[in-house]
Coordinates of C-alpha atoms and ligand atoms in Angstrom, one line a residue:
X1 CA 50.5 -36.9 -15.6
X2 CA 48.6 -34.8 -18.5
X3 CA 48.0 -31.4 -17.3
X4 CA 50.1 -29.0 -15.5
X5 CA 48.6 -27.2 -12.5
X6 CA 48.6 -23.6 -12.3
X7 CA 48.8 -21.9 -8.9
X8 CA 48.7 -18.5 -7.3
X9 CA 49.8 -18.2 -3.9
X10 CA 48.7 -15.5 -1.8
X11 CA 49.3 -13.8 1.4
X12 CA 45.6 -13.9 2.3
X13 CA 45.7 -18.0 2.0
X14 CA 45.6 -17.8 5.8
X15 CA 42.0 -16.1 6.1
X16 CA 40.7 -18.9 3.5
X17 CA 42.0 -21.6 5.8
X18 CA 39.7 -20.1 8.6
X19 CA 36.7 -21.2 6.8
X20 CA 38.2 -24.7 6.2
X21 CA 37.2 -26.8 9.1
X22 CA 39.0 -29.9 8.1
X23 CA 41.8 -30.6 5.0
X24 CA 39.8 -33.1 2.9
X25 CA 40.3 -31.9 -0.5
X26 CA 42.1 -34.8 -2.2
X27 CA 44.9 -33.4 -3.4
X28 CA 48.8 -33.5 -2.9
X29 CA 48.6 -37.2 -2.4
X30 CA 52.4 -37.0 -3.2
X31 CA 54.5 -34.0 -2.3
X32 CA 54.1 -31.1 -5.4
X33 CA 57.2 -30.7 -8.1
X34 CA 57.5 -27.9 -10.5
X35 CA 58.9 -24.4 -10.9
X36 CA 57.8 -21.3 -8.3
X37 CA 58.7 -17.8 -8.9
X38 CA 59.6 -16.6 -5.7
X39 CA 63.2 -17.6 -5.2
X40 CA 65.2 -16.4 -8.1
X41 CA 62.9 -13.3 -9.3
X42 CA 61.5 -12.6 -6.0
X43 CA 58.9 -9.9 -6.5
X44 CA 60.0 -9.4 -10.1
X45 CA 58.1 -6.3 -10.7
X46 CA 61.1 -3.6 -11.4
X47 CA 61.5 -5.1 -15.1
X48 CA 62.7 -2.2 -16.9
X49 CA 66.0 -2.0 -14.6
X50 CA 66.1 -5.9 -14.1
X51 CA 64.7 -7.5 -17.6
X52 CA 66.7 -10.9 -16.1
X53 CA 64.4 -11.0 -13.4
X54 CA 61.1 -10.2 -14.7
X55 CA 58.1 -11.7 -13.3
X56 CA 55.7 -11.5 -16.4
X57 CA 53.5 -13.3 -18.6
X58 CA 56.4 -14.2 -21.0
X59 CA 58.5 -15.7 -18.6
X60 CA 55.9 -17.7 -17.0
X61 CA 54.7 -19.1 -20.4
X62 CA 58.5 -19.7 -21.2
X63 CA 58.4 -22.3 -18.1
X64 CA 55.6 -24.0 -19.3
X65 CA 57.1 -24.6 -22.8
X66 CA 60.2 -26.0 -21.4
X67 CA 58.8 -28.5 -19.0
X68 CA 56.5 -29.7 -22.0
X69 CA 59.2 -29.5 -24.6
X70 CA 62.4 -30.4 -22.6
X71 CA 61.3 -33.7 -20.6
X72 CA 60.4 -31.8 -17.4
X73 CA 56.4 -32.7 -17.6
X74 CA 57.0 -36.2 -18.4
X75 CA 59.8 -36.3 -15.2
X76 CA 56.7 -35.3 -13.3
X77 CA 57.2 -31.4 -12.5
X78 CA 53.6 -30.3 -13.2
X79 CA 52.8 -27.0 -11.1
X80 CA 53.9 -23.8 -11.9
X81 CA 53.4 -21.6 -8.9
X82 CA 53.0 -18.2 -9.0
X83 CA 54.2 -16.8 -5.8
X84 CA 53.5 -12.9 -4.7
X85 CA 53.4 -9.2 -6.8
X86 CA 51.4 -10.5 -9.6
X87 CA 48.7 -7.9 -9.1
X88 CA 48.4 -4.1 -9.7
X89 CA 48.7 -2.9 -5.6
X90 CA 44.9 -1.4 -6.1
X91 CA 41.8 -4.0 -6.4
X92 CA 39.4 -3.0 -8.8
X93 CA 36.2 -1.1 -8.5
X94 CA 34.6 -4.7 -7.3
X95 CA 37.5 -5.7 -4.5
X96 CA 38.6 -8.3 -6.5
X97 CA 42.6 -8.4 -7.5
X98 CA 43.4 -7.6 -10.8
X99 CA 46.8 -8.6 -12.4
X100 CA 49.2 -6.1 -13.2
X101 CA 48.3 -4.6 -16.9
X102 CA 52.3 -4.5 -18.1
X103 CA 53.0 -7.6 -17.2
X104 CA 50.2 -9.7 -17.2
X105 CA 48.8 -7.2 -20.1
X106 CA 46.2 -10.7 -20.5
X107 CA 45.5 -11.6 -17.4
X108 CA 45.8 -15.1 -15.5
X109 CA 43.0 -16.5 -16.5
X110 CA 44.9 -16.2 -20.3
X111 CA 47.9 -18.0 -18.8
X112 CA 46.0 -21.0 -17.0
X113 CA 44.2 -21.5 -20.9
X114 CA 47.6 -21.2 -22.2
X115 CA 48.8 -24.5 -20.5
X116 CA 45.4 -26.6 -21.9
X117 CA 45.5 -24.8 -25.2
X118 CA 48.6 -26.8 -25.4
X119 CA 46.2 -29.9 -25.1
X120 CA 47.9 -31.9 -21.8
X121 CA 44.6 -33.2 -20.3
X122 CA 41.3 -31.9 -19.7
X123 CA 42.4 -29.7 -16.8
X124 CA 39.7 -26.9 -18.1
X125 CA 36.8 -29.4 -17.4
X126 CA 37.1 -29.5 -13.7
X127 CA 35.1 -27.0 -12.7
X128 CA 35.5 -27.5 -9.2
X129 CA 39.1 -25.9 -9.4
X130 CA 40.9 -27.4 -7.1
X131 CA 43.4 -25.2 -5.3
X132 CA 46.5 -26.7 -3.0
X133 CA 46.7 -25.1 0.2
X134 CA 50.3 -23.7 0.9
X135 CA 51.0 -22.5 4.6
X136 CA 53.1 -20.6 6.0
X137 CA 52.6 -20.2 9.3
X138 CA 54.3 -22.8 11.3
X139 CA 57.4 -20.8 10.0
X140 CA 55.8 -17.5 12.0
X141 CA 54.6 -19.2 15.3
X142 CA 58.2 -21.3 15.6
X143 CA 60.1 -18.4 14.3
X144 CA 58.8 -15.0 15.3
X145 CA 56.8 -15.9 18.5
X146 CA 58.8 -18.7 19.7
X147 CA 56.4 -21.0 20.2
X148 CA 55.8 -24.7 18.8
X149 CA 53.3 -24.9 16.2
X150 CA 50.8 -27.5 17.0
X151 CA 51.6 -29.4 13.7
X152 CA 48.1 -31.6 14.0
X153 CA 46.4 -28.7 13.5
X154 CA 48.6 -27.8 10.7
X155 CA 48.3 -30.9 9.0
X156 CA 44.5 -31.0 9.1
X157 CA 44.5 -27.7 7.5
X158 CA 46.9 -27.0 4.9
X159 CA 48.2 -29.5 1.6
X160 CA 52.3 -28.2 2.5
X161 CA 53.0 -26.0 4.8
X162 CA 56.8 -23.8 5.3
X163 CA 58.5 -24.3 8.9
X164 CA 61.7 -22.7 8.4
X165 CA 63.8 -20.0 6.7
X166 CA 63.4 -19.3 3.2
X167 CA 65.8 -20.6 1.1
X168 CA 68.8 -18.3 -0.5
X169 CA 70.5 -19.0 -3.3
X170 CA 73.7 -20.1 -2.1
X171 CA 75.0 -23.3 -0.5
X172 CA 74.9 -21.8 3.0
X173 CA 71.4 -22.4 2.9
X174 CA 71.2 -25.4 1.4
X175 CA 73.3 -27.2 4.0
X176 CA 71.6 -25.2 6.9
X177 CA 67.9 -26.5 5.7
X178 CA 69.4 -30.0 5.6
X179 CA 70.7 -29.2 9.1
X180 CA 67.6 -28.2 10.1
X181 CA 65.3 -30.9 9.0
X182 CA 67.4 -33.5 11.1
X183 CA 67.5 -31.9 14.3
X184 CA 63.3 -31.1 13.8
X185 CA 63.0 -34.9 12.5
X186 CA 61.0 -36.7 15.3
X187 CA 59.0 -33.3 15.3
X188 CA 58.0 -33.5 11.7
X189 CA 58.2 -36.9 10.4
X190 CA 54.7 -37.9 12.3
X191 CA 52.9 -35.1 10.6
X192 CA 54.2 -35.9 7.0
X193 CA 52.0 -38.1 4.5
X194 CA 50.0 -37.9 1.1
X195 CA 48.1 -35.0 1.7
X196 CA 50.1 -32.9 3.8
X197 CA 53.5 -32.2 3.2
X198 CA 56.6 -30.3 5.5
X199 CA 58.3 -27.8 2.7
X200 CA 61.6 -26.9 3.1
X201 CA 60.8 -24.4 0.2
X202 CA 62.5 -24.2 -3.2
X203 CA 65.4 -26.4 -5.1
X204 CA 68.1 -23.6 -5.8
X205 CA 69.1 -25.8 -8.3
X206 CA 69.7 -24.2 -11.9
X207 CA 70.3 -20.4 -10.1
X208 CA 74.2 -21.2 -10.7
X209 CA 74.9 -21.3 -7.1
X210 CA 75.3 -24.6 -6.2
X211 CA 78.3 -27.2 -7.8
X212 CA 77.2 -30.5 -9.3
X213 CA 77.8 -32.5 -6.0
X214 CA 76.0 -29.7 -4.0
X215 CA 73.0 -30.2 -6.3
X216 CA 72.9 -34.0 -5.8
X217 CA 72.5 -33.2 -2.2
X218 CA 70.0 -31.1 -2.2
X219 CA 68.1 -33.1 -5.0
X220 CA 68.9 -36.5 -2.6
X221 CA 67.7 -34.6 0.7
X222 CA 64.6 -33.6 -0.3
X223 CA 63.4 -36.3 -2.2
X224 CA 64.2 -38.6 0.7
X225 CA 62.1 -36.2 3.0
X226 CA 59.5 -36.7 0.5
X227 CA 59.4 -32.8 0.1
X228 CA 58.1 -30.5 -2.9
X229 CA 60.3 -30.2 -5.9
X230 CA 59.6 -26.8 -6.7
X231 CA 62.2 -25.4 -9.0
X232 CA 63.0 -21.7 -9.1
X233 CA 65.2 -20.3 -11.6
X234 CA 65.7 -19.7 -15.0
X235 CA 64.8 -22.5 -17.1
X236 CA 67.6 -21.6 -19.9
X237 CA 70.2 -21.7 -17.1
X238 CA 70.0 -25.2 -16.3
X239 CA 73.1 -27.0 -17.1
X240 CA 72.6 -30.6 -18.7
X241 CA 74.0 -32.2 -15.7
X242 CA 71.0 -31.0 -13.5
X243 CA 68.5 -31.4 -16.0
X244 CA 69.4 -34.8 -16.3
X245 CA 69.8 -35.0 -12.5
X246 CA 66.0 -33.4 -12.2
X247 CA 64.5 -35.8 -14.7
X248 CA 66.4 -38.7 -12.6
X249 CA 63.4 -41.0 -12.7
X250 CA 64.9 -43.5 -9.8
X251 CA 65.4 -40.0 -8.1
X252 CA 62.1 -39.4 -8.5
X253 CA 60.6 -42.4 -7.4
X254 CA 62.0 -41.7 -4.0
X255 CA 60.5 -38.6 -4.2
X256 CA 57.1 -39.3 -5.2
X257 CA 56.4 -42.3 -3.6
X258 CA 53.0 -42.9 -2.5
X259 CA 54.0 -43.9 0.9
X260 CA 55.2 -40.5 1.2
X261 CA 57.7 -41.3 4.4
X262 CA 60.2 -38.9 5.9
X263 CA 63.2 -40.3 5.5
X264 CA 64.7 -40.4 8.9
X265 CA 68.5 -39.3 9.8
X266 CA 71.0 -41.5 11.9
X267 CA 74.7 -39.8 12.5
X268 CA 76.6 -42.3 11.3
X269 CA 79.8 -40.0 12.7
X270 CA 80.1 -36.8 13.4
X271 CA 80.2 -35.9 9.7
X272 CA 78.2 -38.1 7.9
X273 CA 74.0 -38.6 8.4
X274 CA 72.7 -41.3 6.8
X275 CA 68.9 -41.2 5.7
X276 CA 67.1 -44.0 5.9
X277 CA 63.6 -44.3 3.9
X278 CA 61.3 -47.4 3.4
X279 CA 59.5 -46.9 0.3
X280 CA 57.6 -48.9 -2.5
X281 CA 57.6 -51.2 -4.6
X282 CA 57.0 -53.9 -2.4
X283 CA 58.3 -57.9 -2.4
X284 CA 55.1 -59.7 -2.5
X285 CA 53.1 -58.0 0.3
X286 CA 55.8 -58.0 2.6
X287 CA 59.0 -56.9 1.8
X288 CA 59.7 -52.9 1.2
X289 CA 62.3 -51.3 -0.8
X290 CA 64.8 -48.8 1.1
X291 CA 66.6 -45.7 -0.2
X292 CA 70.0 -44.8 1.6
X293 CA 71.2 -41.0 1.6
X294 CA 75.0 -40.6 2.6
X295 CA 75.6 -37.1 3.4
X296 CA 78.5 -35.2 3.4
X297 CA 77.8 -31.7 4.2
X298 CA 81.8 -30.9 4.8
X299 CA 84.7 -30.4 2.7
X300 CA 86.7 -33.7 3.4
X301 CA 86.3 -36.8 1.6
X302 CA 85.2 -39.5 4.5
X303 CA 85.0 -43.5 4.6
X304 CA 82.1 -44.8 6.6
X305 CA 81.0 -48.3 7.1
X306 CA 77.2 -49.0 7.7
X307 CA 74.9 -52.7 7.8
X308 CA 71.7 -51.3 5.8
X309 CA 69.9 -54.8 7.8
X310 CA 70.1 -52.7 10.5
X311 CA 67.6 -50.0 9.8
X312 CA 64.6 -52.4 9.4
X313 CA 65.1 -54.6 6.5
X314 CA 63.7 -57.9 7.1
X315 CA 64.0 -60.3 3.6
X316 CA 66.2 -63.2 4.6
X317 CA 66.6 -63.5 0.7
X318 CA 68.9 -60.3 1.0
X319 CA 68.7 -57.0 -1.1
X320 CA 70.3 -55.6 -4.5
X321 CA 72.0 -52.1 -4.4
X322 CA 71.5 -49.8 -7.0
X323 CA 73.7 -46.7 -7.1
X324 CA 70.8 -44.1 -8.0
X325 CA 73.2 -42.0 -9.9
X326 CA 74.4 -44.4 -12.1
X327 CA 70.8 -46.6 -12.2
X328 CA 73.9 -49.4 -12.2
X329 CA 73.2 -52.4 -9.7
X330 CA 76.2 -52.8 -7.4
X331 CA 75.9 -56.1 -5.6
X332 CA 73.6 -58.2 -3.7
X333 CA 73.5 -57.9 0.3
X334 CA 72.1 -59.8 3.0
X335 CA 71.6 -58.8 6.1
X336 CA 74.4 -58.8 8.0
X337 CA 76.6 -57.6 5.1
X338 CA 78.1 -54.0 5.7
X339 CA 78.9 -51.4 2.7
X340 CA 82.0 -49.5 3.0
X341 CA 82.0 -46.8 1.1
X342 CA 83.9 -43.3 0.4
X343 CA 81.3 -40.3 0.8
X344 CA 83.2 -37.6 -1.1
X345 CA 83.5 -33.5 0.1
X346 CA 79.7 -32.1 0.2
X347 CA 78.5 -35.0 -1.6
X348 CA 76.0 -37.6 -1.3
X349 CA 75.7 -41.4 -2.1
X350 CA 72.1 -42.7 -2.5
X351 CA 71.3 -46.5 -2.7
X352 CA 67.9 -47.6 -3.0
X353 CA 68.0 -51.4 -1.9
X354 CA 65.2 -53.8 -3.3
X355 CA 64.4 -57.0 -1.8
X356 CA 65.3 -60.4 -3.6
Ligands
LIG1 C1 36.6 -34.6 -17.4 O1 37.7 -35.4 -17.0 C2 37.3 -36.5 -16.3 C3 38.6 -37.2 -15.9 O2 39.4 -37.5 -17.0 C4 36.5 -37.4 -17.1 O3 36.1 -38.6 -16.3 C5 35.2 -36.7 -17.5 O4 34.5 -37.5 -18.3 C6 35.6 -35.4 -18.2 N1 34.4 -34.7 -18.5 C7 34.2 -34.1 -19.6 C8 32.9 -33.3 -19.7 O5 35.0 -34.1 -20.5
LIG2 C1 71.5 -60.3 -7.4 O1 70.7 -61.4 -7.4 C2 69.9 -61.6 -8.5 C3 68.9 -62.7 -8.2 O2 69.6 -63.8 -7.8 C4 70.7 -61.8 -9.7 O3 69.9 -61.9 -10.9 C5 71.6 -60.6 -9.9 O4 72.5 -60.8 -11.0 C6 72.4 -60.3 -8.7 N1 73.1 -59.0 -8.8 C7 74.4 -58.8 -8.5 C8 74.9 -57.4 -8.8 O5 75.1 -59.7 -8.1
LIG3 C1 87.9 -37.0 -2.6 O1 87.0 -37.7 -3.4 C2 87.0 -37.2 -4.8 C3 85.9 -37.9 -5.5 O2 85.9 -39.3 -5.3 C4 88.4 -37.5 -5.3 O3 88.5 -37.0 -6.7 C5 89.5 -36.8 -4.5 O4 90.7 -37.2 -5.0 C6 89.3 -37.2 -3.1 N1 90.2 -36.3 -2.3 C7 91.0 -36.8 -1.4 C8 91.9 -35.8 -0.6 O5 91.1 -38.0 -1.1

């Protein structure tokens, strides 16, 4: 992981796709992480009356020097998207668009050098540029014509594409996209692989909206969905608790793993959905590992009892727990054992089980 990637997305991705018979372009092989615009500046163009939220050349280089300087490139966050209102509203004399002169005064071609002049990789020799498709518009046909989008269709098309709401900062939204992507589970999970990637949009994490806990879940869900990571905030307002949360590196094993498998939801009661994902490394050629999500999207402590050799674990040898938090090992289980365990108030556990 030696270059970041730099990416514009645009509105017009849609009429590109139509040329695109089939999605063969080799990337995304696990789901994107890194920092996207759109979420805590939004359009970020009024940035004499809102300097905090300015979308400009500054802030965007700003990014890039933190995830090289602060741990976040070597965590594996390595796109910086840049989502809508980065161009002047008029196309130049040639139809092409043209970033906005005040704040993009040197243009985006500047800010793509910027991140090799810092010298991670050799990103500038691939002349091919390769270009991660981002779609939207499963969210449109489900959402504003009520219909189903035919997700093969999506899949062969687009690297990740956006099925529901867009994400607000505030935990409201978080707990209603975790919501979401249970009930739409048997929908989704078949269409979900390296390559092509369901997006339940942006981690609201460091926008000072959610509590530690509330982070851990959203952090938890969405790596065991094998979603993008796509941060959007500002970088100086991440609190050392999430930053060390984000650069989690058992965390993000879950997350990136090359399997890339949905982790799928069982209501363990009315209040608590356990995730179940089966993930690498592997025991020999035989054996998977397992990640276990306990979540707690209410505001009552609850105690819940659950046999993990029940959800497809198969090593007669048993398992060890390790609490992903803590990266400490718990105990050893074997297959009929149960773990009883305390979820607290909108809170998450996460176990990842290896086979002995
Ligand atoms: C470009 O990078 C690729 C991958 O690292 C490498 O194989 C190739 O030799 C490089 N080409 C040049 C001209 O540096
Ligand atoms: C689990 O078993 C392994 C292998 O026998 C052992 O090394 C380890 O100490 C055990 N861990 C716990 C927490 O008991
Ligand atoms: C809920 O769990 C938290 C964290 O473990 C604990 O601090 C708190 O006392 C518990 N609350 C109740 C009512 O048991």
């Amino acid at each position: 992981m030696n270059s970041f990637k730099v990416l514009f997305t645009l509105a017009f991705f849609v009429c590109l796709l139509e040329r695109v018979k089939l999605l063969d372009n080799g990337l995304a092989r696990t789901p994107p992480m890194g920092w996207m615009s759109w979420g805590y500046y939004m359009c970020g163009d009024n940035c004499l009356d809102q300097p905090h939220k300015c979308l400009d050349e500054e802030l965007i280089l700003s990014v890039v020097d933190t995830f090289y300087n602060d741990g976040y490139q070597e965590a594996g966050y390595e796109y910086i998207v840049i989502d809508d209102c980065w161009s002047e509203r008029e196309r130049d004399s040639d139809g092409r668009l043209v970033p906005d002169r005040n704040r993009f005064p040197h243009g985006m071609k500047f800010i793509s050098d910027y991140v090799t002049y810092i010298k991670f990789g050799h990103y500038l020799n691939k002349t091919e540029r390769p270009i991660v498709y981002s779609c939207s518009w499963p969210y449109y046909i489900e959402f504003k014509h009520n219909k189903t989008p035919d997700y093969s269709k999506v899949s062969a098309h687009c690297n990740l594409w956006r099925n529901y709401h867009d994400v607000y900062t505030s935990w409201p939204s978080v707990r209603d996209i975790v919501n979401h992507y249970k009930m739409a589970y048997s929908t989704l999970y078949q269409h979900h692989g390296p390559g092509g990637w369901n997006d339940p949009d942006m981690l609201i994490i460091g926008t000072e909206s959610l509590t530690e806990s509330q982070s851990r879940i959203q952090l938890s869900v969405f790596a065991m969905l094998s979603a993008p990571l796509l941060l959007s905030c500002d970088m100086t307002k991440i609190t050392e608790y999430e930053r060390s949360l984000l650069q989690n590196l058992d965390l993000i094993a879950i997350a990136q793993d090359p399997l890339g498998i949905m982790a799928q939801p069982y209501e363990l009661t009315y209040f608590i959905t356990l995730w179940v994902k089966k993930h690498l490394p592997m025991k020999g050629d035989k054996y998977h590992s397992f990640s276990f999500a306990l979540v707690n999207l209410y505001r009552r402590n609850f105690t819940v009892s659950f046999t993990p050799g029940s959800y497809g674990l198969q090593s007669k040898d048993g398992y060890t727990v390790m609490d992903v938090f803590t990266g400490n090992y718990l105990r050893n289980i074997t297959l009929e054992d149960s773990i009883i365990v305390t979820v607290p108030f909108e809170d998450v556990i996460l176990y990842t089980l290896y086979a002995l």
